[in-house]
mmCIF file of C-alpha atoms in Angstrom:
data_model
loop_
_atom_site.group_PDB
_atom_site.id
_atom_site.type_symbol
_atom_site.label_atom_id
_atom_site.label_comp_id
_atom_site.label_asym_id
_atom_site.label_seq_id
_atom_site.Cartn_x
_atom_site.Cartn_y
_atom_site.Cartn_z
ATOM 1 C CA MET A 1 -19.097 137.483 184.442
ATOM 2 C CA ALA A 2 -17.775 140.783 185.033
ATOM 3 C CA ARG A 3 -16.276 139.989 188.422
ATOM 4 C CA ALA A 4 -14.791 136.679 186.762
ATOM 5 C CA ALA A 5 -13.186 138.714 184.446
ATOM 6 C CA GLY A 6 -11.844 141.267 186.634
ATOM 7 C CA ARG A 7 -10.474 138.189 188.805
ATOM 8 C CA ALA A 8 -8.525 136.759 185.919
ATOM 9 C CA ALA A 9 -7.449 140.242 184.467
ATOM 10 C CA MET A 10 -5.736 140.860 188.494
ATOM 11 C CA GLN A 11 -4.244 137.454 188.414
ATOM 12 C CA GLU A 12 -2.438 137.820 184.927
ATOM 13 C CA ARG A 13 -1.421 141.180 186.274
ATOM 14 C CA ILE A 14 0.134 139.404 189.448
ATOM 15 C CA LEU A 15 1.409 136.677 187.341
ATOM 16 C CA GLU A 16 3.570 139.261 184.431
ATOM 17 C CA THR A 17 5.045 141.025 187.371
ATOM 18 C CA ALA A 18 5.743 137.629 189.747
ATOM 19 C CA ASP A 19 7.343 136.345 185.721
ATOM 20 C CA ARG A 20 9.376 139.620 185.286
ATOM 21 C CA LEU A 21 10.686 139.521 188.796
ATOM 22 C CA PHE A 22 11.360 136.318 189.622
ATOM 23 C CA TYR A 23 13.402 135.572 186.052
ATOM 24 C CA GLY A 24 15.078 138.868 186.236
ATOM 25 C CA GLN A 25 15.685 139.126 190.121
ATOM 26 C CA GLY A 26 15.489 135.186 191.404
ATOM 27 C CA ILE A 27 12.865 133.566 193.406
ATOM 28 C CA ARG A 28 14.407 134.079 196.442
ATOM 29 C CA ALA A 29 15.537 137.365 196.330
ATOM 30 C CA VAL A 30 11.651 138.128 195.012
ATOM 31 C CA GLY A 31 9.210 138.167 198.150
ATOM 32 C CA VAL A 32 5.128 138.437 197.937
ATOM 33 C CA ASP A 33 5.442 142.137 198.892
ATOM 34 C CA THR A 34 7.443 143.319 196.352
ATOM 35 C CA ILE A 35 5.464 141.904 193.760
ATOM 36 C CA ALA A 36 1.964 143.394 195.577
ATOM 37 C CA ALA A 37 4.213 146.651 195.956
ATOM 38 C CA GLU A 38 5.167 146.746 192.327
ATOM 39 C CA ILE A 39 1.446 146.219 191.036
ATOM 40 C CA GLY A 40 -0.018 148.692 193.542
ATOM 41 C CA ILE A 41 -1.988 146.334 195.729
ATOM 42 C CA SER A 42 -2.089 144.450 199.062
ATOM 43 C CA LYS A 43 -0.543 141.363 199.698
ATOM 44 C CA ARG A 44 -3.989 140.394 201.182
ATOM 45 C CA THR A 45 -5.400 140.963 197.866
ATOM 46 C CA LEU A 46 -2.306 139.306 196.140
ATOM 47 C CA TYR A 47 -3.069 136.251 198.730
ATOM 48 C CA ASN A 48 -6.633 136.128 197.472
ATOM 49 C CA HIS A 49 -5.702 135.301 193.745
ATOM 50 C CA PHE A 50 -2.263 133.063 195.151
ATOM 51 C CA PRO A 51 -2.798 131.493 199.168
ATOM 52 C CA SER A 52 1.107 131.092 199.394
ATOM 53 C CA LYS A 53 4.322 132.000 197.916
ATOM 54 C CA ASP A 54 4.778 128.745 196.774
ATOM 55 C CA ASP A 55 1.273 128.672 194.613
ATOM 56 C CA LEU A 56 2.375 131.842 193.010
ATOM 57 C CA ILE A 57 5.849 130.102 191.861
ATOM 58 C CA VAL A 58 3.834 127.347 190.816
ATOM 59 C CA ALA A 59 1.992 129.315 188.779
ATOM 60 C CA TYR A 60 4.384 131.537 187.481
ATOM 61 C CA LEU A 61 6.079 128.428 186.177
ATOM 62 C CA SER A 62 3.356 126.683 184.795
ATOM 63 C CA ARG A 63 2.117 129.698 182.860
ATOM 64 C CA ARG A 64 5.679 129.145 180.742
ATOM 65 C CA LEU A 65 5.313 125.664 180.087
ATOM 66 C CA ARG A 66 3.348 126.223 176.607
ATOM 67 C CA PRO A 67 3.705 123.542 174.307
ATOM 68 C CA ALA A 68 5.612 124.446 170.716
ATOM 69 C CA PRO A 69 3.203 126.048 168.290
ATOM 70 C CA PRO A 70 2.727 123.517 165.436
ATOM 71 C CA SER A 71 4.584 124.675 162.297
ATOM 72 C CA ASP A 72 5.084 123.193 158.349
ATOM 73 C CA ARG A 73 8.233 124.063 158.109
ATOM 74 C CA PRO A 74 10.784 120.499 157.229
ATOM 75 C CA PRO A 75 11.898 118.817 160.726
ATOM 76 C CA MET A 76 15.042 119.739 160.083
ATOM 77 C CA GLU A 77 14.970 123.493 159.808
ATOM 78 C CA GLN A 78 12.713 123.438 162.973
ATOM 79 C CA ILE A 79 15.713 121.106 164.787
ATOM 80 C CA LEU A 80 18.282 123.313 163.958
ATOM 81 C CA GLY A 81 15.925 126.658 164.186
ATOM 82 C CA ALA A 82 15.649 125.837 168.204
ATOM 83 C CA PHE A 83 19.590 126.875 168.323
ATOM 84 C CA ASP A 84 19.001 129.725 166.017
ATOM 85 C CA ARG A 85 15.867 130.959 168.530
ATOM 86 C CA LEU A 86 18.648 130.219 171.954
ATOM 87 C CA GLU A 87 21.392 132.155 170.074
ATOM 88 C CA ARG A 88 18.555 135.063 169.541
ATOM 89 C CA THR A 89 17.277 134.875 173.278
ATOM 90 C CA ILE A 90 20.767 135.064 174.233
ATOM 91 C CA SER A 91 21.871 137.814 172.418
ATOM 92 C CA THR A 92 18.642 140.107 174.122
ATOM 93 C CA GLY A 93 21.066 141.155 177.016
ATOM 94 C CA VAL A 94 18.242 139.792 179.669
ATOM 95 C CA PHE A 95 19.096 136.355 179.516
ATOM 96 C CA ARG A 96 19.239 134.347 182.466
ATOM 97 C CA GLY A 97 19.188 131.094 181.929
ATOM 98 C CA CYS A 98 16.623 129.010 181.975
ATOM 99 C CA PRO A 99 13.576 129.785 184.383
ATOM 100 C CA PHE A 100 13.170 125.937 185.306
ATOM 101 C CA VAL A 101 16.297 125.053 186.093
ATOM 102 C CA ASN A 102 17.123 128.520 187.963
ATOM 103 C CA ALA A 103 13.650 127.594 190.227
ATOM 104 C CA VAL A 104 14.783 124.313 191.037
ATOM 105 C CA ALA A 105 18.392 125.300 191.708
ATOM 106 C CA GLU A 106 17.637 128.239 193.799
ATOM 107 C CA LEU A 107 14.659 126.254 195.634
ATOM 108 C CA LYS A 108 16.801 123.062 196.565
ATOM 109 C CA GLU A 109 13.682 121.348 197.446
ATOM 110 C CA PRO A 110 13.329 117.920 195.805
ATOM 111 C CA ALA A 111 9.789 117.735 196.683
ATOM 112 C CA HIS A 112 8.387 120.996 195.320
ATOM 113 C CA ALA A 113 6.221 121.246 192.593
ATOM 114 C CA ALA A 114 8.902 123.380 190.683
ATOM 115 C CA ASN A 115 10.612 120.095 190.695
ATOM 116 C CA ARG A 116 8.315 118.215 188.545
ATOM 117 C CA ILE A 117 7.038 121.187 186.286
ATOM 118 C CA ALA A 118 11.222 121.520 185.339
ATOM 119 C CA LEU A 119 11.365 118.174 184.295
ATOM 120 C CA ALA A 120 8.082 118.079 182.732
ATOM 121 C CA PHE A 121 9.690 120.882 180.479
ATOM 122 C CA LYS A 122 12.490 119.086 179.917
ATOM 123 C CA GLU A 123 10.320 116.403 178.564
ATOM 124 C CA GLN A 124 8.286 118.172 176.464
ATOM 125 C CA ARG A 125 11.102 119.482 174.399
ATOM 126 C CA ARG A 126 12.763 116.500 174.080
ATOM 127 C CA ALA A 127 9.937 114.750 172.864
ATOM 128 C CA TRP A 128 9.319 117.733 170.535
ATOM 129 C CA PHE A 129 12.688 116.501 169.210
ATOM 130 C CA GLU A 130 12.097 113.032 169.446
ATOM 131 C CA ALA A 131 8.516 113.475 167.092
ATOM 132 C CA LEU A 132 10.482 115.450 164.240
ATOM 133 C CA LEU A 133 13.461 113.005 164.102
ATOM 134 C CA ARG A 134 10.683 110.211 163.707
ATOM 135 C CA GLN A 135 9.666 112.254 160.926
ATOM 136 C CA LEU A 136 13.116 112.328 159.330
ATOM 137 C CA GLY A 137 12.886 108.473 159.689
ATOM 138 C CA ILE A 138 15.760 108.344 162.528
ATOM 139 C CA GLU A 139 15.805 104.413 164.080
ATOM 140 C CA ASP A 140 16.775 105.684 167.549
ATOM 141 C CA ALA A 141 15.138 108.780 167.717
ATOM 142 C CA GLU A 142 15.084 109.373 171.672
ATOM 143 C CA SER A 143 18.606 109.025 172.183
ATOM 144 C CA LEU A 144 19.222 111.254 169.693
ATOM 145 C CA SER A 145 16.577 113.584 170.914
ATOM 146 C CA LEU A 146 18.256 113.243 174.704
ATOM 147 C CA GLN A 147 21.606 114.627 173.050
ATOM 148 C CA LEU A 148 19.963 117.726 171.321
ATOM 149 C CA GLN A 149 18.510 118.071 174.656
ATOM 150 C CA ILE A 150 21.463 117.979 176.455
ATOM 151 C CA LEU A 151 23.112 120.301 173.541
ATOM 152 C CA ILE A 152 20.734 123.120 174.256
ATOM 153 C CA ASP A 153 20.858 122.820 178.279
ATOM 154 C CA GLY A 154 24.937 123.201 177.572
ATOM 155 C CA ALA A 155 24.565 126.026 175.211
ATOM 156 C CA ILE A 156 22.400 127.666 178.172
ATOM 157 C CA ALA A 157 24.930 127.126 181.009
ATOM 158 C CA ALA A 158 28.002 127.909 179.151
ATOM 159 C CA ALA A 159 25.951 131.159 177.808
ATOM 160 C CA ILE A 160 25.350 132.408 181.129
ATOM 161 C CA VAL A 161 29.083 131.904 182.543
ATOM 162 C CA ARG A 162 30.569 133.078 178.894
ATOM 163 C CA GLY A 163 28.245 136.058 178.181
ATOM 164 C CA ASP A 164 28.354 134.886 174.574
ATOM 165 C CA PRO A 165 25.546 133.894 171.817
ATOM 166 C CA LYS A 166 28.324 132.468 169.892
ATOM 167 C CA VAL A 167 27.543 129.204 171.977
ATOM 168 C CA ALA A 168 24.501 128.592 170.668
ATOM 169 C CA ALA A 169 25.961 128.219 167.188
ATOM 170 C CA ALA A 170 28.235 126.079 168.400
ATOM 171 C CA ALA A 171 25.942 123.867 169.681
ATOM 172 C CA ARG A 172 24.147 124.360 166.467
ATOM 173 C CA GLU A 173 27.168 122.703 164.495
ATOM 174 C CA ALA A 174 27.461 119.974 167.009
ATOM 175 C CA ALA A 175 23.849 118.971 166.473
ATOM 176 C CA THR A 176 24.401 119.282 162.964
ATOM 177 C CA VAL A 177 27.107 116.895 163.404
ATOM 178 C CA LEU A 178 25.162 113.942 165.224
ATOM 179 C CA LEU A 179 22.396 114.248 162.923
ATOM 180 C CA GLU A 180 24.606 114.090 159.656
ATOM 181 C CA ALA A 181 26.050 110.849 161.474
ATOM 182 C CA ALA A 182 22.582 109.709 161.825
ATOM 183 C CA ARG A 183 22.737 109.883 158.396
ATOM 184 C CA VAL A 184 20.346 112.674 157.714
ATOM 185 C CA GLU A 185 20.875 115.360 155.158
ATOM 186 C CA THR A 186 21.600 119.009 156.275
ATOM 187 C CA LYS A 187 22.374 122.257 154.518
ATOM 188 C CA SER A 188 25.663 122.111 155.522
ATOM 189 C CA SER A 189 25.667 118.443 153.672
ATOM 190 C CA ARG A 190 27.758 118.519 150.541
ATOM 191 C CA LYS A 191 26.985 115.214 148.412
ATOM 192 C CA LYS A 192 30.157 114.367 147.118
ATOM 193 C CA PRO A 193 30.177 113.447 143.094
ATOM 194 C CA ARG A 194 29.866 109.934 142.513
ATOM 195 C CA ARG A 195 32.810 108.688 141.038
ATOM 196 C CA PRO A 196 32.430 106.895 137.850
ATOM 197 C CA GLU A 197 32.872 102.834 137.771
ATOM 198 C CA ARG A 198 35.317 101.688 135.129
ATOM 199 C CA GLY A 199 33.770 101.669 131.531
ATOM 200 C CA GLU A 200 31.045 103.805 132.215
ATOM 201 C CA ALA A 201 31.324 107.558 130.364
#
């Protein structure tokens, strides 16, 4: 029991270090020897837990593939909140884009498991949008969810180039326009008073 717990703890240490270095410096730029040295273990010990760098990359990305926690907040608030969270993340100063897209771009190997995990992440978020849109009664929730996903991805790419968190706010405004066009009332919506018909008081 203690041995299993110790092994799990070491795996977590390796993954935490790999996550920080892979995301901060790049998957190609960081070797297994660098990760082992950072932890203070031998490469052999690391390989006992992850037989290859590819295995470590897959574990690193899988660890980040987590479903959104359930929430009782209104669907509209959750949808627009995704853009608010992105703006806060970009503002941290350590934002380097989407780790999944980064991995696919760096590896340039269509058959690599990283591509499958990246696609799973994007689809997971799109499906999250779709489920919330269906709660709002949107008829073509699938198409709109993809549009929202594209806005998120576009804001991430723009933030890398511009270094400006405000791109997420601009994407939020665009999302609001799409939602209003789908006849969903948002906080920015302003109901115009109905003009009285002739003969009404």
